[in-house]
Each structure stands twice: as structure tokens, then as C-alpha cells.
PDB file of C-alpha atoms in Angstrom:
ATOM      1  CA  GLY A  15       0.000   0.000   0.000  1.00  0.00           C
ATOM      2  CA  ASN A  16       0.952   3.677  -0.217  1.00  0.00           C
ATOM      3  CA  GLY A  17       0.511   4.389   3.464  1.00  0.00           C
ATOM      4  CA  THR A  18      -2.819   6.189   3.087  1.00  0.00           C
ATOM      5  CA  THR A  19      -5.161   3.610   1.541  1.00  0.00           C
ATOM      6  CA  ASN A  20      -6.203   0.287   2.983  1.00  0.00           C
ATOM      7  CA  THR A  21      -4.886  -2.976   1.559  1.00  0.00           C
ATOM      8  CA  SER A  22      -7.147  -5.734   0.248  1.00  0.00           C
ATOM      9  CA  ILE A  23      -6.025  -8.872  -1.552  1.00  0.00           C
ATOM     10  CA  LYS A  24      -7.448 -12.204  -2.667  1.00  0.00           C
ATOM     11  CA  ALA A  25      -5.495 -15.429  -2.936  1.00  0.00           C
ATOM     12  CA  ALA A  26      -6.078 -19.081  -3.674  1.00  0.00           C
ATOM     13  CA  GLY A  27      -6.372 -21.450  -0.748  1.00  0.00           C
ATOM     14  CA  THR A  28      -3.103 -23.097  -1.772  1.00  0.00           C
ATOM     15  CA  THR A  29      -1.032 -19.889  -1.582  1.00  0.00           C
ATOM     16  CA  ASP A  30       1.218 -18.707   1.243  1.00  0.00           C
ATOM     17  CA  VAL A  31       0.552 -14.981   1.624  1.00  0.00           C
ATOM     18  CA  THR A  32       3.162 -12.603   3.095  1.00  0.00           C
ATOM     19  CA  LEU A  33       2.724  -8.848   3.060  1.00  0.00           C
ATOM     20  CA  THR A  34       3.983  -5.722   4.785  1.00  0.00           C
ATOM     21  CA  VAL A  35       1.864  -2.598   4.998  1.00  0.00           C
ATOM     22  CA  ALA A  36       2.029   0.858   6.530  1.00  0.00           C
ATOM     23  CA  ALA A  37       1.022   1.234  10.163  1.00  0.00           C
ATOM     24  CA  ALA A  38      -2.074   3.334   9.382  1.00  0.00           C
ATOM     25  CA  GLN A  39      -3.646   0.823   6.995  1.00  0.00           C
ATOM     26  CA  ASN A  40      -6.351  -1.728   7.605  1.00  0.00           C
ATOM     27  CA  VAL A  41      -5.695  -5.051   5.884  1.00  0.00           C
ATOM     28  CA  THR A  42      -8.128  -7.534   4.358  1.00  0.00           C
ATOM     29  CA  VAL A  43      -6.959 -10.902   3.064  1.00  0.00           C
ATOM     30  CA  ASP A  44      -9.401 -13.316   1.455  1.00  0.00           C
ATOM     31  CA  GLY A  45      -7.724 -16.679   0.933  1.00  0.00           C
ATOM     32  CA  GLY A  46      -4.332 -18.164   1.520  1.00  0.00           C
ATOM     33  CA  LYS A  47      -3.038 -21.334   3.112  1.00  0.00           C
ATOM     34  CA  THR A  48      -0.902 -19.385   5.547  1.00  0.00           C
ATOM     35  CA  VAL A  49      -1.107 -15.613   5.948  1.00  0.00           C
ATOM     36  CA  SER A  50       1.564 -13.371   7.480  1.00  0.00           C
ATOM     37  CA  ILE A  51       0.897  -9.660   7.895  1.00  0.00           C
ATOM     38  CA  THR A  52       3.470  -7.178   9.157  1.00  0.00           C
ATOM     39  CA  GLY A  53       2.240  -3.706  10.064  1.00  0.00           C
ATOM     40  CA  GLY A  54      -1.223  -2.253   9.788  1.00  0.00           C
ATOM     41  CA  THR A  55      -4.002  -1.348  12.151  1.00  0.00           C
ATOM     42  CA  ASP A  56      -6.826  -3.905  11.968  1.00  0.00           C
ATOM     43  CA  ALA A  57      -6.528  -7.136  10.004  1.00  0.00           C
ATOM     44  CA  ILE A  58      -9.394  -9.175   8.581  1.00  0.00           C
ATOM     45  CA  VAL A  59      -8.285 -12.597   7.339  1.00  0.00           C
ATOM     46  CA  SER A  60     -10.664 -15.198   5.890  1.00  0.00           C
ATOM     47  CA  GLU A  61     -10.262 -18.518   4.159  1.00  0.00           C
ATOM     48  CA  ALA A  62     -10.839 -18.541   0.394  1.00  0.00           C
ATOM     49  CA  VAL A  63     -14.457 -18.661  -0.707  1.00  0.00           C
ATOM     50  CA  GLY A  64     -15.377 -22.180  -1.731  1.00  0.00           C
ATOM     51  CA  ALA A  65     -12.218 -23.646  -0.202  1.00  0.00           C
ATOM     52  CA  PRO A  66     -13.083 -24.631   3.378  1.00  0.00           C
ATOM     53  CA  GLY A  67     -10.268 -25.928   5.525  1.00  0.00           C
ATOM     54  CA  THR A  68      -7.467 -24.353   3.504  1.00  0.00           C
ATOM     55  CA  LEU A  69      -6.451 -21.523   5.870  1.00  0.00           C
ATOM     56  CA  THR A  70      -4.431 -23.088   8.683  1.00  0.00           C
ATOM     57  CA  ALA A  71      -2.094 -20.445  10.138  1.00  0.00           C
ATOM     58  CA  VAL A  72      -2.093 -16.661  10.524  1.00  0.00           C
ATOM     59  CA  THR A  73       0.664 -14.369  11.806  1.00  0.00           C
ATOM     60  CA  LEU A  74      -0.039 -10.780  12.870  1.00  0.00           C
ATOM     61  CA  ASP A  75       3.272  -8.960  13.359  1.00  0.00           C
ATOM     62  CA  ALA A  76       3.137  -5.351  14.612  1.00  0.00           C
ATOM     63  CA  VAL A  77      -0.593  -5.144  13.869  1.00  0.00           C
ATOM     64  CA  THR A  78      -1.751  -2.537  16.370  1.00  0.00           C
ATOM     65  CA  GLY A  79      -5.502  -1.988  15.940  1.00  0.00           C
ATOM     66  CA  SER A  80      -8.362  -2.635  18.328  1.00  0.00           C
ATOM     67  CA  LEU A  81     -10.008  -5.561  16.504  1.00  0.00           C
ATOM     68  CA  SER A  82      -8.606  -8.140  14.105  1.00  0.00           C
ATOM     69  CA  THR A  83     -10.461 -11.270  12.994  1.00  0.00           C
ATOM     70  CA  VAL A  84      -9.356 -14.596  11.572  1.00  0.00           C
ATOM     71  CA  THR A  85     -12.103 -16.673   9.966  1.00  0.00           C
ATOM     72  CA  GLY A  86     -11.818 -20.241   8.766  1.00  0.00           C
ATOM     73  CA  SER A  87     -12.611 -23.865   9.503  1.00  0.00           C
ATOM     74  CA  ALA A  88      -9.107 -25.245  10.106  1.00  0.00           C
ATOM     75  CA  ILE A  89      -7.275 -22.528  12.027  1.00  0.00           C
ATOM     76  CA  GLY A  90      -4.487 -24.392  13.816  1.00  0.00           C
ATOM     77  CA  THR A  91      -2.106 -21.586  14.765  1.00  0.00           C
ATOM     78  CA  LEU A  92      -2.503 -17.876  15.437  1.00  0.00           C
ATOM     79  CA  THR A  93       0.739 -15.979  16.026  1.00  0.00           C
ATOM     80  CA  VAL A  94       0.636 -12.455  17.460  1.00  0.00           C
ATOM     81  CA  LYS A  95       3.881 -10.566  18.017  1.00  0.00           C
ATOM     82  CA  ASN A  96       5.632  -7.236  18.340  1.00  0.00           C
ATOM     83  CA  GLN A  97       2.577  -5.166  19.200  1.00  0.00           C
ATOM     84  CA  ASN A  98       4.640  -2.418  20.881  1.00  0.00           C
ATOM     85  CA  LEU A  99       1.486  -0.353  21.258  1.00  0.00           C
ATOM     86  CA  ALA A 100       1.717   3.436  21.268  1.00  0.00           C
ATOM     87  CA  SER A 101      -1.235   4.213  23.547  1.00  0.00           C
ATOM     88  CA  ALA A 102      -2.379   2.668  26.801  1.00  0.00           C
ATOM     89  CA  ALA A 103      -5.968   3.369  25.740  1.00  0.00           C
ATOM     90  CA  VAL A 104      -5.823   0.835  22.908  1.00  0.00           C
ATOM     91  CA  THR A 105      -7.838  -2.313  23.693  1.00  0.00           C
ATOM     92  CA  PRO A 106      -6.503  -4.849  21.179  1.00  0.00           C
ATOM     93  CA  THR A 107      -8.632  -7.914  20.503  1.00  0.00           C
ATOM     94  CA  ILE A 108      -7.901 -10.737  18.064  1.00  0.00           C
ATOM     95  CA  LYS A 109     -10.851 -13.009  17.417  1.00  0.00           C
ATOM     96  CA  ILE A 110     -10.778 -16.420  15.770  1.00  0.00           C
ATOM     97  CA  ILE A 111     -14.057 -17.302  14.066  1.00  0.00           C
ATOM     98  CA  ASP A 112     -13.929 -21.061  13.586  1.00  0.00           C
ATOM     99  CA  THR A 113     -16.772 -23.456  14.407  1.00  0.00           C
ATOM    100  CA  VAL A 114     -14.871 -26.613  13.407  1.00  0.00           C
ATOM    101  CA  SER A 115     -11.339 -26.758  14.865  1.00  0.00           C
ATOM    102  CA  THR A 116     -11.159 -28.350  18.302  1.00  0.00           C
ATOM    103  CA  ALA A 117      -7.514 -27.498  19.025  1.00  0.00           C
ATOM    104  CA  VAL A 118      -5.644 -24.252  18.429  1.00  0.00           C
ATOM    105  CA  THR A 119      -2.234 -22.828  19.330  1.00  0.00           C
ATOM    106  CA  VAL A 120      -1.920 -19.139  20.164  1.00  0.00           C
ATOM    107  CA  ALA A 121       1.727 -18.058  19.953  1.00  0.00           C
ATOM    108  CA  VAL A 122       2.501 -14.688  21.533  1.00  0.00           C
ATOM    109  CA  ASP A 123       5.726 -12.689  21.460  1.00  0.00           C
ATOM    110  CA  ASN A 124       5.870  -9.182  22.960  1.00  0.00           C
ATOM    111  CA  VAL A 125       2.097  -8.864  23.195  1.00  0.00           C
ATOM    112  CA  GLY A 126      -0.076  -6.758  25.474  1.00  0.00           C
ATOM    113  CA  TYR A 127       2.391  -4.032  26.397  1.00  0.00           C
ATOM    114  CA  LEU A 128       3.346  -0.553  25.261  1.00  0.00           C
ATOM    115  CA  ALA A 129       6.565   0.039  23.379  1.00  0.00           C
ATOM    116  CA  ASP A 130       8.176   1.212  26.630  1.00  0.00           C
ATOM    117  CA  GLY A 131       7.128  -1.969  28.441  1.00  0.00           C
ATOM    118  CA  LYS A 132       4.296  -0.405  30.449  1.00  0.00           C
ATOM    119  CA  THR A 133       0.912  -2.083  30.762  1.00  0.00           C
ATOM    120  CA  LEU A 134      -2.283  -1.180  28.925  1.00  0.00           C
ATOM    121  CA  THR A 135      -5.287   0.424  30.568  1.00  0.00           C
ATOM    122  CA  THR A 136      -7.162  -2.868  30.109  1.00  0.00           C
ATOM    123  CA  GLY A 137      -4.114  -4.771  31.312  1.00  0.00           C
ATOM    124  CA  ALA A 138      -3.653  -7.081  28.332  1.00  0.00           C
ATOM    125  CA  THR A 139      -4.413  -8.054  24.745  1.00  0.00           C
ATOM    126  CA  THR A 140      -7.529 -10.203  24.345  1.00  0.00           C
ATOM    127  CA  VAL A 141      -7.433 -13.343  22.209  1.00  0.00           C
ATOM    128  CA  GLU A 142     -10.745 -15.113  21.627  1.00  0.00           C
ATOM    129  CA  VAL A 143     -10.571 -18.653  20.262  1.00  0.00           C
ATOM    130  CA  GLY A 144     -13.123 -20.350  18.028  1.00  0.00           C
ATOM    131  CA  ALA A 145     -16.409 -21.748  19.278  1.00  0.00           C
ATOM    132  CA  ALA A 146     -15.394 -25.402  18.792  1.00  0.00           C
ATOM    133  CA  ALA A 147     -12.013 -25.169  20.521  1.00  0.00           C
ATOM    134  CA  LYS A 148     -11.597 -27.704  23.316  1.00  0.00           C
ATOM    135  CA  THR A 149      -7.824 -27.499  23.852  1.00  0.00           C
ATOM    136  CA  VAL A 150      -5.920 -24.223  23.645  1.00  0.00           C
ATOM    137  CA  THR A 151      -2.131 -24.015  23.732  1.00  0.00           C
ATOM    138  CA  VAL A 152      -0.561 -20.653  24.581  1.00  0.00           C
ATOM    139  CA  ASP A 153       3.109 -20.490  23.592  1.00  0.00           C
ATOM    140  CA  SER A 154       4.970 -17.465  24.961  1.00  0.00           C
ATOM    141  CA  THR A 155       8.199 -15.761  23.904  1.00  0.00           C
ATOM    142  CA  ASN A 156       9.551 -12.651  25.666  1.00  0.00           C
ATOM    143  CA  LYS A 157       7.050 -10.658  27.768  1.00  0.00           C
ATOM    144  CA  ASN A 158       3.277 -10.923  27.315  1.00  0.00           C
ATOM    145  CA  ALA A 159      -0.054 -10.062  28.896  1.00  0.00           C
ATOM    146  CA  VAL A 160      -2.997 -11.975  27.431  1.00  0.00           C
ATOM    147  CA  ILE A 161      -6.680 -12.323  28.255  1.00  0.00           C
ATOM    148  CA  LEU A 162      -7.813 -15.663  26.816  1.00  0.00           C
ATOM    149  CA  LYS A 163     -11.484 -15.985  25.955  1.00  0.00           C
ATOM    150  CA  GLY A 164     -13.532 -18.823  24.531  1.00  0.00           C
ATOM    151  CA  THR A 165     -16.703 -20.825  24.955  1.00  0.00           C
ATOM    152  CA  THR A 166     -17.691 -23.485  27.459  1.00  0.00           C
ATOM    153  CA  ALA A 167     -16.234 -26.071  25.029  1.00  0.00           C
ATOM    154  CA  VAL A 168     -12.694 -25.304  26.247  1.00  0.00           C
ATOM    155  CA  THR A 169     -11.692 -27.887  28.860  1.00  0.00           C
ATOM    156  CA  LYS A 170      -7.881 -27.774  28.688  1.00  0.00           C
ATOM    157  CA  VAL A 171      -5.334 -24.957  28.458  1.00  0.00           C
ATOM    158  CA  ILE A 172      -1.664 -25.716  27.838  1.00  0.00           C
ATOM    159  CA  ALA A 173       1.089 -23.149  28.399  1.00  0.00           C
ATOM    160  CA  THR A 174       4.508 -23.539  26.781  1.00  0.00           C
ATOM    161  CA  GLY A 175       7.498 -21.417  25.839  1.00  0.00           C
ATOM    162  CA  THR A 176      10.405 -19.500  27.300  1.00  0.00           C
ATOM    163  CA  GLY A 177       8.612 -16.176  27.726  1.00  0.00           C
ATOM    164  CA  GLU A 178       6.669 -14.599  30.551  1.00  0.00           C
ATOM    165  CA  ASN A 179       2.897 -14.455  30.375  1.00  0.00           C
ATOM    166  CA  ALA A 180       0.387 -12.700  32.598  1.00  0.00           C
ATOM    167  CA  LEU A 181      -2.418 -14.996  31.466  1.00  0.00           C
ATOM    168  CA  THR A 182      -6.018 -14.311  32.426  1.00  0.00           C
ATOM    169  CA  LEU A 183      -8.655 -16.952  31.696  1.00  0.00           C
ATOM    170  CA  ASN A 184     -11.866 -15.117  30.882  1.00  0.00           C
ATOM    171  CA  THR A 185     -15.227 -16.857  30.167  1.00  0.00           C
ATOM    172  CA  LEU A 186     -13.476 -20.243  30.263  1.00  0.00           C
ATOM    173  CA  ILE A 187     -15.658 -21.663  33.001  1.00  0.00           C
ATOM    174  CA  ASN A 188     -15.281 -25.335  32.058  1.00  0.00           C
ATOM    175  CA  VAL A 189     -11.487 -25.649  32.009  1.00  0.00           C
ATOM    176  CA  LYS A 190     -10.601 -28.746  34.030  1.00  0.00           C
ATOM    177  CA  GLU A 191      -6.880 -28.887  33.315  1.00  0.00           C
ATOM    178  CA  PHE A 192      -4.170 -26.263  33.049  1.00  0.00           C
ATOM    179  CA  ASP A 193      -0.812 -27.724  32.011  1.00  0.00           C
ATOM    180  CA  GLY A 194       2.108 -25.318  32.034  1.00  0.00           C
ATOM    181  CA  SER A 195       4.679 -27.947  33.001  1.00  0.00           C
ATOM    182  CA  ALA A 196       6.649 -27.480  29.765  1.00  0.00           C
ATOM    183  CA  ALA A 197       6.933 -23.699  30.162  1.00  0.00           C
ATOM    184  CA  THR A 198      10.266 -22.296  31.310  1.00  0.00           C
ATOM    185  CA  GLY A 199       9.114 -18.665  31.484  1.00  0.00           C
ATOM    186  CA  GLY A 200       7.073 -17.324  34.373  1.00  0.00           C
ATOM    187  CA  ILE A 201       3.291 -17.747  34.304  1.00  0.00           C
ATOM    188  CA  ASP A 202       1.001 -15.421  36.239  1.00  0.00           C
ATOM    189  CA  LEU A 203      -2.308 -17.281  36.021  1.00  0.00           C
ATOM    190  CA  THR A 204      -5.452 -15.382  36.969  1.00  0.00           C
ATOM    191  CA  GLY A 205      -9.134 -15.558  36.132  1.00  0.00           C
ATOM    192  CA  ASN A 206     -11.402 -18.558  36.238  1.00  0.00           C
ATOM    193  CA  THR A 207      -9.761 -21.588  37.900  1.00  0.00           C
ATOM    194  CA  LEU A 208     -12.986 -22.645  39.632  1.00  0.00           C
ATOM    195  CA  ALA A 209     -13.587 -25.871  37.689  1.00  0.00           C
ATOM    196  CA  MET A 210      -9.949 -26.959  37.544  1.00  0.00           C
ATOM    197  CA  THR A 211      -8.982 -30.325  38.989  1.00  0.00           C
ATOM    198  CA  THR A 212      -5.361 -30.216  37.771  1.00  0.00           C
ATOM    199  CA  ILE A 213      -2.992 -27.240  37.589  1.00  0.00           C
ATOM    200  CA  LYS A 214       0.655 -27.592  36.607  1.00  0.00           C
ATOM    201  CA  THR A 215       3.223 -24.874  36.028  1.00  0.00           C
ATOM    202  CA  GLY A 216       6.832 -25.136  34.927  1.00  0.00           C
ATOM    203  CA  ALA A 217      10.337 -23.997  35.782  1.00  0.00           C
ATOM    204  CA  GLY A 218       9.684 -20.259  35.836  1.00  0.00           C
ATOM    205  CA  LYS A 219       8.589 -17.937  38.641  1.00  0.00           C
ATOM    206  CA  ASP A 220       4.875 -18.762  38.607  1.00  0.00           C
ATOM    207  CA  SER A 221       1.853 -17.495  40.499  1.00  0.00           C
ATOM    208  CA  LEU A 222      -1.791 -18.476  40.595  1.00  0.00           C
ATOM    209  CA  THR A 223      -4.951 -18.173  42.648  1.00  0.00           C
ATOM    210  CA  LEU A 224      -6.716 -21.466  43.368  1.00  0.00           C
ATOM    211  CA  LEU A 225     -10.501 -21.071  43.278  1.00  0.00           C
ATOM    212  CA  ALA A 226     -11.470 -24.741  43.049  1.00  0.00           C
ATOM    213  CA  THR A 227     -13.925 -25.928  45.687  1.00  0.00           C
ATOM    214  CA  THR A 228     -13.626 -29.624  44.789  1.00  0.00           C
ATOM    215  CA  LYS A 229     -10.586 -31.901  45.021  1.00  0.00           C
ATOM    216  CA  ALA A 230      -7.700 -30.506  42.993  1.00  0.00           C
ATOM    217  CA  THR A 231      -4.047 -31.267  42.305  1.00  0.00           C
ATOM    218  CA  VAL A 232      -1.590 -28.376  41.988  1.00  0.00           C
ATOM    219  CA  ASP A 233       2.062 -28.829  41.031  1.00  0.00           C
ATOM    220  CA  THR A 234       4.045 -25.646  40.447  1.00  0.00           C
ATOM    221  CA  GLY A 235       7.329 -27.315  39.501  1.00  0.00           C
ATOM    222  CA  ALA A 236      10.652 -25.559  39.960  1.00  0.00           C
ATOM    223  CA  GLY A 237      11.057 -21.816  40.452  1.00  0.00           C
ATOM    224  CA  ASN A 238      10.053 -19.365  43.159  1.00  0.00           C
ATOM    225  CA  ASP A 239       6.298 -19.827  42.974  1.00  0.00           C
ATOM    226  CA  THR A 240       3.298 -18.350  44.770  1.00  0.00           C
ATOM    227  CA  VAL A 241      -0.073 -20.045  45.244  1.00  0.00           C
ATOM    228  CA  THR A 242      -2.890 -17.985  46.731  1.00  0.00           C
ATOM    229  CA  LEU A 243      -5.992 -19.689  48.074  1.00  0.00           C
ATOM    230  CA  GLY A 244      -9.173 -18.172  46.704  1.00  0.00           C
ATOM    231  CA  SER A 245     -11.397 -20.750  48.386  1.00  0.00           C
ATOM    232  CA  ASN A 246     -11.143 -23.450  51.030  1.00  0.00           C
ATOM    233  CA  VAL A 247      -9.051 -26.354  49.739  1.00  0.00           C
ATOM    234  CA  ALA A 248     -11.163 -29.515  49.516  1.00  0.00           C
ATOM    235  CA  VAL A 249     -10.264 -32.703  51.342  1.00  0.00           C
ATOM    236  CA  GLY A 250      -8.082 -35.001  49.262  1.00  0.00           C
ATOM    237  CA  SER A 251      -6.398 -32.148  47.402  1.00  0.00           C
ATOM    238  CA  THR A 252      -2.655 -31.987  46.759  1.00  0.00           C
ATOM    239  CA  ILE A 253      -0.556 -28.823  46.521  1.00  0.00           C
ATOM    240  CA  ASN A 254       3.074 -29.456  45.604  1.00  0.00           C
ATOM    241  CA  LEU A 255       5.117 -26.260  45.410  1.00  0.00           C
ATOM    242  CA  GLY A 256       8.221 -27.979  44.044  1.00  0.00           C
ATOM    243  CA  ALA A 257      11.812 -26.763  44.223  1.00  0.00           C
ATOM    244  CA  GLY A 258      12.488 -23.098  44.924  1.00  0.00           C
ATOM    245  CA  ASP A 259      11.606 -20.403  47.428  1.00  0.00           C
ATOM    246  CA  ASP A 260       7.828 -20.821  47.352  1.00  0.00           C
ATOM    247  CA  THR A 261       4.898 -19.146  49.085  1.00  0.00           C
ATOM    248  CA  LEU A 262       1.409 -20.378  49.990  1.00  0.00           C
ATOM    249  CA  LEU A 263      -0.979 -17.545  50.912  1.00  0.00           C
ATOM    250  CA  ASP A 264      -4.246 -18.459  52.613  1.00  0.00           C
ATOM    251  CA  SER A 265      -6.072 -15.106  52.087  1.00  0.00           C
ATOM    252  CA  GLY A 266      -8.447 -16.054  54.866  1.00  0.00           C
ATOM    253  CA  PHE A 267      -9.208 -19.500  53.454  1.00  0.00           C
ATOM    254  CA  SER A 268      -8.126 -22.839  54.854  1.00  0.00           C
ATOM    255  CA  VAL A 269      -6.964 -26.316  53.877  1.00  0.00           C
ATOM    256  CA  THR A 270      -9.399 -29.087  54.759  1.00  0.00           C
ATOM    257  CA  PRO A 271      -7.464 -31.756  56.670  1.00  0.00           C
ATOM    258  CA  SER A 272      -7.321 -35.404  55.651  1.00  0.00           C
ATOM    259  CA  SER A 273     -10.234 -37.683  56.388  1.00  0.00           C
ATOM    260  CA  ALA A 274     -10.433 -41.424  56.882  1.00  0.00           C
ATOM    261  CA  SER A 275     -10.958 -41.892  53.138  1.00  0.00           C
ATOM    262  CA  ALA A 276      -8.947 -39.070  51.560  1.00  0.00           C
ATOM    263  CA  VAL A 277      -5.512 -37.602  52.212  1.00  0.00           C
ATOM    264  CA  THR A 278      -4.868 -33.893  51.845  1.00  0.00           C
ATOM    265  CA  THR A 279      -1.232 -33.119  50.989  1.00  0.00           C
ATOM    266  CA  ILE A 280       0.629 -29.828  51.146  1.00  0.00           C
ATOM    267  CA  ASP A 281       4.243 -30.145  50.037  1.00  0.00           C
ATOM    268  CA  GLY A 282       6.390 -27.045  50.265  1.00  0.00           C
ATOM    269  CA  GLY A 283       9.131 -28.575  48.149  1.00  0.00           C
TER     270      GLY A 283
END
């Protein structure tokens, strides 16, 4: 583009599309097998008409608008990176519209912060996964702040990568399992952990608030971790804080002691 007009292209579903546009432009891409956009404000990416299942991966690099959408029926990977937002008032949202794919990876790299490293007014960038997604993997590089949204279909969230992520689970009320055991960067997990029966974090400096009211297993792995109780811990639960200088904060809640039929375990590592 010339920096003043928006960019719109069409491509076959077998084509890999790569384009760079000026920061002030909105971008529309209809088609493509993989689509990579660098620059621009809002991006609208859709699979080719008459070619369902052809669009599998989209990368938004330095796309800085308030709403971008990715529409298809086989979206496997969404990569968002280098937002370096100029204003704290921006409320960036990237929405995947996909009623077929049951698993999706969201890769984030320098997302949810201003160019100077300060936080946004809303605290993070929102990523909303497709309606059919059951398992969501969030892979983090460098420093990120992400609000993850989805439907009640999501039952498992996996966190990987070397980067830090202030990850908020929003609207994900049916997530039973959070597995961040492969992550080496710090995870700050907030939001809805009410239904979780298993929570694992990795080798980084992790923190989370446990809201579960039924039996749960928490394993924070290595690193200097913090677990805050947001409810009374049910009998039979296990909290293993792993290696490191760890902290368990009760916040006025308590740990239900073992019973004749169930053992409650708190292991400070």
C-alpha cells in the first residue's frame, strides 16, 4: 500500500501470503493457506471462498488496531507478536471465528504491552478462540499479557514457551486442566480456575490463585512460585510447590485436613 489507503487482496487457498503494509492501513486478506501480515491497524483474514479448511495459520506482526479477525474452519495456529502499542488506551482484541477446529495454538511474542514496556489500561491483549475449541495451547516468547477468551467447550489450556505471560482466563468456566509444566518462562495465572482439577506450572517464577472448591491437584514445579488460596481447599487435594523459594498464601481461606478416606497433601518442596 501507499501508506494512506487500505490494503485488500485475494489469494487461492493453496497460496502462502506474506505482506507488509504501513502502520495506518487496515488489511483484508481473502484466501491463503498461511497468511503473514506485518504492520497495519486492523486485520481481517478469511479462508478462500469455496475452499473450506485451507487456511491453517495466521501471523499478525506489529498489527496494532483494536479488533482483528481470523475466519476459517481449520485454524491451527494464530501468532501475534511485536505489538509495541503506542497508547495505553488501545484495547486490542484478536478473534478467531472457527466453528470446526477443536484445538488451536496461540503463539505470543511481545504482546499486550506498550513500546516502553508499560501495561495497557485494560491490562492485556484479548485473544478469543473459536467456538469449537476444546484445547488451547498458549506459547509465549519474551514478555506478554494476554486475556484468553472462549466458549464453554474449552476444557484444557496448555502453556509452553520460554517467555513470561500474565495470562487471564476469561469466560473459560469449564477448564478442568491447566498444564504449564513445559513452560520455562514465568506464568502469572489469573481468572477462572474454579472448575480446575489439575494445575501444573513449569520452571519459571509462577503465580496463581486457586478457586477450586472440589478436590484438585496443583504442582508448580521448579522456580520461586506463589499459590494464593481463593477458596477453602477440599479434602483429598494436593498442593506441591516444588523446588524453589515458594509461598502459599491463605487469604483467609483454609486447607481441609485429611479424612479417613482421603488424604490432603501440602508439600512445600
